[in-house]
Amino acid sequence: MNASDVAGPRRGEGIPLRTALVEASDRLREAGVPDPDVDAELLAAHVLDLSRGGVQAKVVLGAVIDAVDAAELAALVARRAAREPLQHVTGRAPFRSLELLVGPGVLVPRPETELVAQLAIDALRAVPEPEPVAVDLGTGSGAIALALATEVPHARVFGVELSPEALAWARRNVERVGAPGLELVEGDLADALPELDGAVSVVVSNPPYVPAAMVPADPEVHRFDPAVALYGGEDGLDVIRVLSRRAFVLARPGGVLVIEHAEHQSAPIADLLRADGWRAVAHHRDLTGRDRATTALR
């Protein structure tokens, strides 16, 4: 046996990319991954430093994936087959025009949260001031706060996060994206930013709202997302009750509150917001027609 026999896979050796993708998809499908073909292509794109469309083009052209990249792809597929979130495997999560860094200790941004960000962005853009103030309570990865800061660059944005692990991810993302108008603050949303009381034009939050007994079915969620970012007490509204009261103090007259929630929570959230003094409560549906956000005016 010589050194080449034990050195592992070498560049130049390989298999057709199409074959590697079929094998990856089959393994993911057997593991119950919801979109195995999509995930296989996205994992290959990550390994090859291409877009998903770039991978598809390479397949059409009959490209070969060399042995080193094929081995890396197989290792990532094994992690995904164990139901580790795709975003943890790649270390990246798309959110609107951003690509965020994510991993253990922080909630993976969801597509439905882009609606919440859009509602907050629209409200912030409508403020007739040179430097309106927005606060994202429970910023997690920084997704909403960064969307506000990059899409409404004349605003001052504050992202508040209690979890040190999540805040570390938010700081990485702020450094990566670059958002001079955004300030991250470690603290509890129950008493955050007292210096801004009565001065905030938009308060937005994707709080923990899953009822304690309603453990999400997806392994990617219940095994990997931090519990502190998911569960909101017996009815899922414990944090939202605190959020409503704190946001009411932070908001200026005419200020807007935007909250993400589960579709069945619209009515009780409307009741508690009105009881706290909010007016013009309105619900907003996601692309599947489900109520996923509520807005209100101070």
mmCIF file of C-alpha atoms in Angstrom, residues 12-224:
data_model
loop_
_atom_site.group_PDB
_atom_site.id
_atom_site.type_symbol
_atom_site.label_atom_id
_atom_site.label_comp_id
_atom_site.label_asym_id
_atom_site.label_seq_id
_atom_site.Cartn_x
_atom_site.Cartn_y
_atom_site.Cartn_z
ATOM 1 C CA GLY A 12 -10.135 15.035 -10.655
ATOM 2 C CA GLU A 13 -11.877 11.827 -9.655
ATOM 3 C CA GLY A 14 -15.624 12.011 -9.403
ATOM 4 C CA ILE A 15 -19.100 11.168 -10.603
ATOM 5 C CA PRO A 16 -21.714 12.932 -12.707
ATOM 6 C CA LEU A 17 -23.338 15.726 -10.736
ATOM 7 C CA ARG A 18 -26.752 14.402 -11.798
ATOM 8 C CA THR A 19 -25.936 11.049 -10.170
ATOM 9 C CA ALA A 20 -24.773 12.722 -6.966
ATOM 10 C CA LEU A 21 -27.996 14.723 -6.799
ATOM 11 C CA VAL A 22 -30.200 11.676 -7.394
ATOM 12 C CA GLU A 23 -28.395 9.795 -4.624
ATOM 13 C CA ALA A 24 -28.701 12.778 -2.287
ATOM 14 C CA SER A 25 -32.409 13.224 -3.044
ATOM 15 C CA ASP A 26 -33.100 9.543 -2.484
ATOM 16 C CA ARG A 27 -31.421 9.583 0.904
ATOM 17 C CA LEU A 28 -33.270 12.712 1.986
ATOM 18 C CA ARG A 29 -36.583 11.319 0.749
ATOM 19 C CA GLU A 30 -36.060 8.129 2.755
ATOM 20 C CA ALA A 31 -35.399 10.272 5.832
ATOM 21 C CA GLY A 32 -38.717 12.086 5.393
ATOM 22 C CA VAL A 33 -37.233 15.464 4.455
ATOM 23 C CA PRO A 34 -40.134 17.493 2.972
ATOM 24 C CA ASP A 35 -38.446 18.795 -0.208
ATOM 25 C CA PRO A 36 -35.618 16.349 -0.927
ATOM 26 C CA ASP A 37 -34.882 17.463 -4.505
ATOM 27 C CA VAL A 38 -34.726 21.122 -3.521
ATOM 28 C CA ASP A 39 -32.545 20.455 -0.498
ATOM 29 C CA ALA A 40 -30.179 18.245 -2.497
ATOM 30 C CA GLU A 41 -29.679 21.031 -5.037
ATOM 31 C CA LEU A 42 -29.201 23.646 -2.323
ATOM 32 C CA LEU A 43 -26.634 21.504 -0.536
ATOM 33 C CA ALA A 44 -24.776 20.958 -3.789
ATOM 34 C CA ALA A 45 -24.925 24.691 -4.447
ATOM 35 C CA HIS A 46 -23.363 25.301 -1.041
ATOM 36 C CA VAL A 47 -20.543 22.828 -1.690
ATOM 37 C CA LEU A 48 -19.857 24.118 -5.204
ATOM 38 C CA ASP A 49 -20.292 27.806 -4.333
ATOM 39 C CA LEU A 50 -23.040 28.188 -6.914
ATOM 40 C CA SER A 51 -26.664 29.278 -6.943
ATOM 41 C CA ARG A 52 -29.315 26.590 -7.164
ATOM 42 C CA GLY A 53 -29.842 27.637 -10.780
ATOM 43 C CA GLY A 54 -26.117 27.257 -11.349
ATOM 44 C CA VAL A 55 -26.299 23.673 -10.126
ATOM 45 C CA GLN A 56 -29.224 22.956 -12.425
ATOM 46 C CA ALA A 57 -27.296 24.413 -15.368
ATOM 47 C CA LYS A 58 -24.283 22.241 -14.547
ATOM 48 C CA VAL A 59 -26.519 19.164 -14.561
ATOM 49 C CA VAL A 60 -27.886 20.043 -17.998
ATOM 50 C CA LEU A 61 -24.320 20.407 -19.250
ATOM 51 C CA GLY A 62 -23.357 16.994 -17.899
ATOM 52 C CA ALA A 63 -20.906 18.302 -15.296
ATOM 53 C CA VAL A 64 -18.944 16.018 -12.992
ATOM 54 C CA ILE A 65 -18.521 16.612 -9.265
ATOM 55 C CA ASP A 66 -15.047 15.646 -8.129
ATOM 56 C CA ALA A 67 -14.436 13.177 -5.330
ATOM 57 C CA VAL A 68 -13.599 15.744 -2.665
ATOM 58 C CA ASP A 69 -16.739 17.781 -3.297
ATOM 59 C CA ALA A 70 -18.820 14.607 -3.604
ATOM 60 C CA ALA A 71 -17.583 13.473 -0.198
ATOM 61 C CA GLU A 72 -18.409 16.870 1.324
ATOM 62 C CA LEU A 73 -21.881 16.764 -0.236
ATOM 63 C CA ALA A 74 -22.471 13.276 1.157
ATOM 64 C CA ALA A 75 -21.483 14.455 4.644
ATOM 65 C CA LEU A 76 -23.897 17.394 4.473
ATOM 66 C CA VAL A 77 -26.678 15.163 3.154
ATOM 67 C CA ALA A 78 -26.146 12.844 6.123
ATOM 68 C CA ARG A 79 -26.630 15.774 8.505
ATOM 69 C CA ARG A 80 -29.771 16.889 6.679
ATOM 70 C CA ALA A 81 -31.079 13.303 6.657
ATOM 71 C CA ALA A 82 -30.756 13.383 10.453
ATOM 72 C CA ARG A 83 -33.244 16.298 10.185
ATOM 73 C CA GLU A 84 -30.766 18.986 11.110
ATOM 74 C CA PRO A 85 -32.212 22.159 9.562
ATOM 75 C CA LEU A 86 -30.905 22.959 6.103
ATOM 76 C CA GLN A 87 -29.955 26.408 7.360
ATOM 77 C CA HIS A 88 -27.819 24.922 10.142
ATOM 78 C CA VAL A 89 -26.098 22.622 7.690
ATOM 79 C CA THR A 90 -25.177 25.472 5.347
ATOM 80 C CA GLY A 91 -24.894 28.091 8.083
ATOM 81 C CA ARG A 92 -27.009 30.474 6.008
ATOM 82 C CA ALA A 93 -30.659 31.548 5.904
ATOM 83 C CA PRO A 94 -32.211 33.822 3.269
ATOM 84 C CA PHE A 95 -34.446 36.604 4.539
ATOM 85 C CA ARG A 96 -35.841 39.100 2.049
ATOM 86 C CA SER A 97 -32.750 40.512 0.287
ATOM 87 C CA LEU A 98 -30.406 39.361 3.061
ATOM 88 C CA GLU A 99 -28.396 36.222 3.698
ATOM 89 C CA LEU A 100 -28.096 35.677 7.437
ATOM 90 C CA LEU A 101 -25.766 33.520 9.492
ATOM 91 C CA VAL A 102 -27.634 31.065 11.717
ATOM 92 C CA GLY A 103 -26.915 28.020 13.828
ATOM 93 C CA PRO A 104 -27.552 26.443 17.231
ATOM 94 C CA GLY A 105 -29.044 28.857 19.740
ATOM 95 C CA VAL A 106 -31.050 31.052 17.381
ATOM 96 C CA LEU A 107 -34.414 30.725 15.645
ATOM 97 C CA VAL A 108 -34.127 30.132 11.906
ATOM 98 C CA PRO A 109 -35.968 32.969 10.098
ATOM 99 C CA ARG A 110 -39.187 31.804 8.411
ATOM 100 C CA PRO A 111 -40.682 33.029 5.127
ATOM 101 C CA GLU A 112 -43.841 34.174 6.939
ATOM 102 C CA THR A 113 -41.756 36.573 9.015
ATOM 103 C CA GLU A 114 -40.955 38.452 5.811
ATOM 104 C CA LEU A 115 -44.595 39.620 5.846
ATOM 105 C CA VAL A 116 -44.117 40.941 9.383
ATOM 106 C CA ALA A 117 -40.982 42.789 8.284
ATOM 107 C CA GLN A 118 -42.836 44.270 5.302
ATOM 108 C CA LEU A 119 -45.623 45.613 7.504
ATOM 109 C CA ALA A 120 -43.049 47.239 9.793
ATOM 110 C CA ILE A 121 -41.083 48.629 6.847
ATOM 111 C CA ASP A 122 -44.202 50.146 5.289
ATOM 112 C CA ALA A 123 -45.143 51.765 8.600
ATOM 113 C CA LEU A 124 -41.627 53.099 9.130
ATOM 114 C CA ARG A 125 -41.410 54.533 5.618
ATOM 115 C CA ALA A 126 -44.692 56.358 6.191
ATOM 116 C CA VAL A 127 -43.353 58.308 9.184
ATOM 117 C CA PRO A 128 -42.830 61.935 8.069
ATOM 118 C CA GLU A 129 -39.611 62.422 10.022
ATOM 119 C CA PRO A 130 -35.960 62.533 8.961
ATOM 120 C CA GLU A 131 -34.955 59.882 11.520
ATOM 121 C CA PRO A 132 -37.875 57.751 12.727
ATOM 122 C CA VAL A 133 -37.223 55.199 15.466
ATOM 123 C CA ALA A 134 -38.083 51.496 15.287
ATOM 124 C CA VAL A 135 -37.603 48.759 17.873
ATOM 125 C CA ASP A 136 -37.507 44.994 17.227
ATOM 126 C CA LEU A 137 -38.270 43.263 20.518
ATOM 127 C CA GLY A 138 -36.757 39.776 20.594
ATOM 128 C CA THR A 139 -34.604 40.236 17.521
ATOM 129 C CA GLY A 140 -33.069 36.737 17.470
ATOM 130 C CA SER A 141 -30.803 36.524 14.434
ATOM 131 C CA GLY A 142 -31.471 40.200 13.742
ATOM 132 C CA ALA A 143 -33.575 39.382 10.683
ATOM 133 C CA ILE A 144 -36.371 41.926 11.134
ATOM 134 C CA ALA A 145 -34.129 44.629 12.567
ATOM 135 C CA LEU A 146 -31.664 44.265 9.701
ATOM 136 C CA ALA A 147 -34.460 44.359 7.128
ATOM 137 C CA LEU A 148 -35.698 47.619 8.670
ATOM 138 C CA ALA A 149 -32.235 49.136 8.888
ATOM 139 C CA THR A 150 -31.237 48.241 5.330
ATOM 140 C CA GLU A 151 -34.560 49.003 3.627
ATOM 141 C CA VAL A 152 -35.279 52.195 5.583
ATOM 142 C CA PRO A 153 -31.703 53.457 5.971
ATOM 143 C CA HIS A 154 -32.692 56.880 7.346
ATOM 144 C CA ALA A 155 -34.289 55.242 10.404
ATOM 145 C CA ARG A 156 -32.756 54.512 13.798
ATOM 146 C CA VAL A 157 -33.379 50.848 14.591
ATOM 147 C CA PHE A 158 -32.861 49.019 17.877
ATOM 148 C CA GLY A 159 -32.836 45.233 18.193
ATOM 149 C CA VAL A 160 -33.405 43.841 21.700
ATOM 150 C CA GLU A 161 -32.509 40.252 22.579
ATOM 151 C CA LEU A 162 -32.346 38.465 25.947
ATOM 152 C CA SER A 163 -30.578 35.263 24.845
ATOM 153 C CA PRO A 164 -26.768 35.634 24.746
ATOM 154 C CA GLU A 165 -26.567 32.858 22.147
ATOM 155 C CA ALA A 166 -29.055 34.513 19.807
ATOM 156 C CA LEU A 167 -27.510 37.940 20.359
ATOM 157 C CA ALA A 168 -24.134 36.579 19.276
ATOM 158 C CA TRP A 169 -25.689 35.513 15.956
ATOM 159 C CA ALA A 170 -27.344 38.925 15.572
ATOM 160 C CA ARG A 171 -24.008 40.649 16.108
ATOM 161 C CA ARG A 172 -22.373 38.469 13.475
ATOM 162 C CA ASN A 173 -25.135 39.372 11.044
ATOM 163 C CA VAL A 174 -24.909 43.098 11.720
ATOM 164 C CA GLU A 175 -21.169 42.911 11.132
ATOM 165 C CA ARG A 176 -21.704 40.870 7.969
ATOM 166 C CA VAL A 177 -24.487 43.002 6.481
ATOM 167 C CA GLY A 178 -23.374 46.399 7.670
ATOM 168 C CA ALA A 179 -26.150 48.555 9.105
ATOM 169 C CA PRO A 180 -24.912 51.777 10.707
ATOM 170 C CA GLY A 181 -28.436 52.749 11.779
ATOM 171 C CA LEU A 182 -28.925 49.575 13.828
ATOM 172 C CA GLU A 183 -28.011 49.159 17.491
ATOM 173 C CA LEU A 184 -28.265 45.806 19.276
ATOM 174 C CA VAL A 185 -29.193 45.767 22.950
ATOM 175 C CA GLU A 186 -29.000 42.814 25.339
ATOM 176 C CA GLY A 187 -32.053 42.871 27.561
ATOM 177 C CA ASP A 188 -35.561 41.715 28.397
ATOM 178 C CA LEU A 189 -38.348 43.073 26.215
ATOM 179 C CA ALA A 190 -40.385 43.616 29.394
ATOM 180 C CA ASP A 191 -38.353 46.672 30.364
ATOM 181 C CA ALA A 192 -36.104 47.383 27.386
ATOM 182 C CA LEU A 193 -34.963 50.824 26.281
ATOM 183 C CA PRO A 194 -36.658 53.066 28.888
ATOM 184 C CA GLU A 195 -34.835 56.036 27.358
ATOM 185 C CA LEU A 196 -37.052 55.634 24.273
ATOM 186 C CA ASP A 197 -40.387 55.680 26.114
ATOM 187 C CA GLY A 198 -42.936 57.599 24.070
ATOM 188 C CA ALA A 199 -40.569 58.131 21.132
ATOM 189 C CA VAL A 200 -40.837 54.983 18.989
ATOM 190 C CA SER A 201 -42.701 55.090 15.676
ATOM 191 C CA VAL A 202 -42.719 51.314 15.022
ATOM 192 C CA VAL A 203 -42.462 48.422 17.468
ATOM 193 C CA VAL A 204 -42.218 45.007 15.833
ATOM 194 C CA SER A 205 -41.783 41.525 17.232
ATOM 195 C CA ASN A 206 -41.764 37.854 16.344
ATOM 196 C CA PRO A 207 -42.211 36.668 19.945
ATOM 197 C CA PRO A 208 -42.455 33.121 21.297
ATOM 198 C CA TYR A 209 -46.102 32.198 20.689
ATOM 199 C CA VAL A 210 -46.371 28.400 20.526
ATOM 200 C CA PRO A 211 -48.573 27.011 23.363
ATOM 201 C CA ALA A 212 -46.499 24.844 25.690
ATOM 202 C CA ALA A 213 -48.444 21.669 24.890
ATOM 203 C CA MET A 214 -48.340 22.155 21.111
ATOM 204 C CA VAL A 215 -44.861 20.815 20.365
ATOM 205 C CA PRO A 216 -44.166 21.365 16.646
ATOM 206 C CA ALA A 217 -44.177 18.145 14.634
ATOM 207 C CA ASP A 218 -41.153 18.967 12.504
ATOM 208 C CA PRO A 219 -37.909 17.587 14.014
ATOM 209 C CA GLU A 220 -36.093 20.596 12.559
ATOM 210 C CA VAL A 221 -38.143 22.813 14.864
ATOM 211 C CA HIS A 222 -38.644 20.913 18.114
ATOM 212 C CA ARG A 223 -35.114 19.477 18.191
ATOM 213 C CA PHE A 224 -33.093 22.440 16.983
#
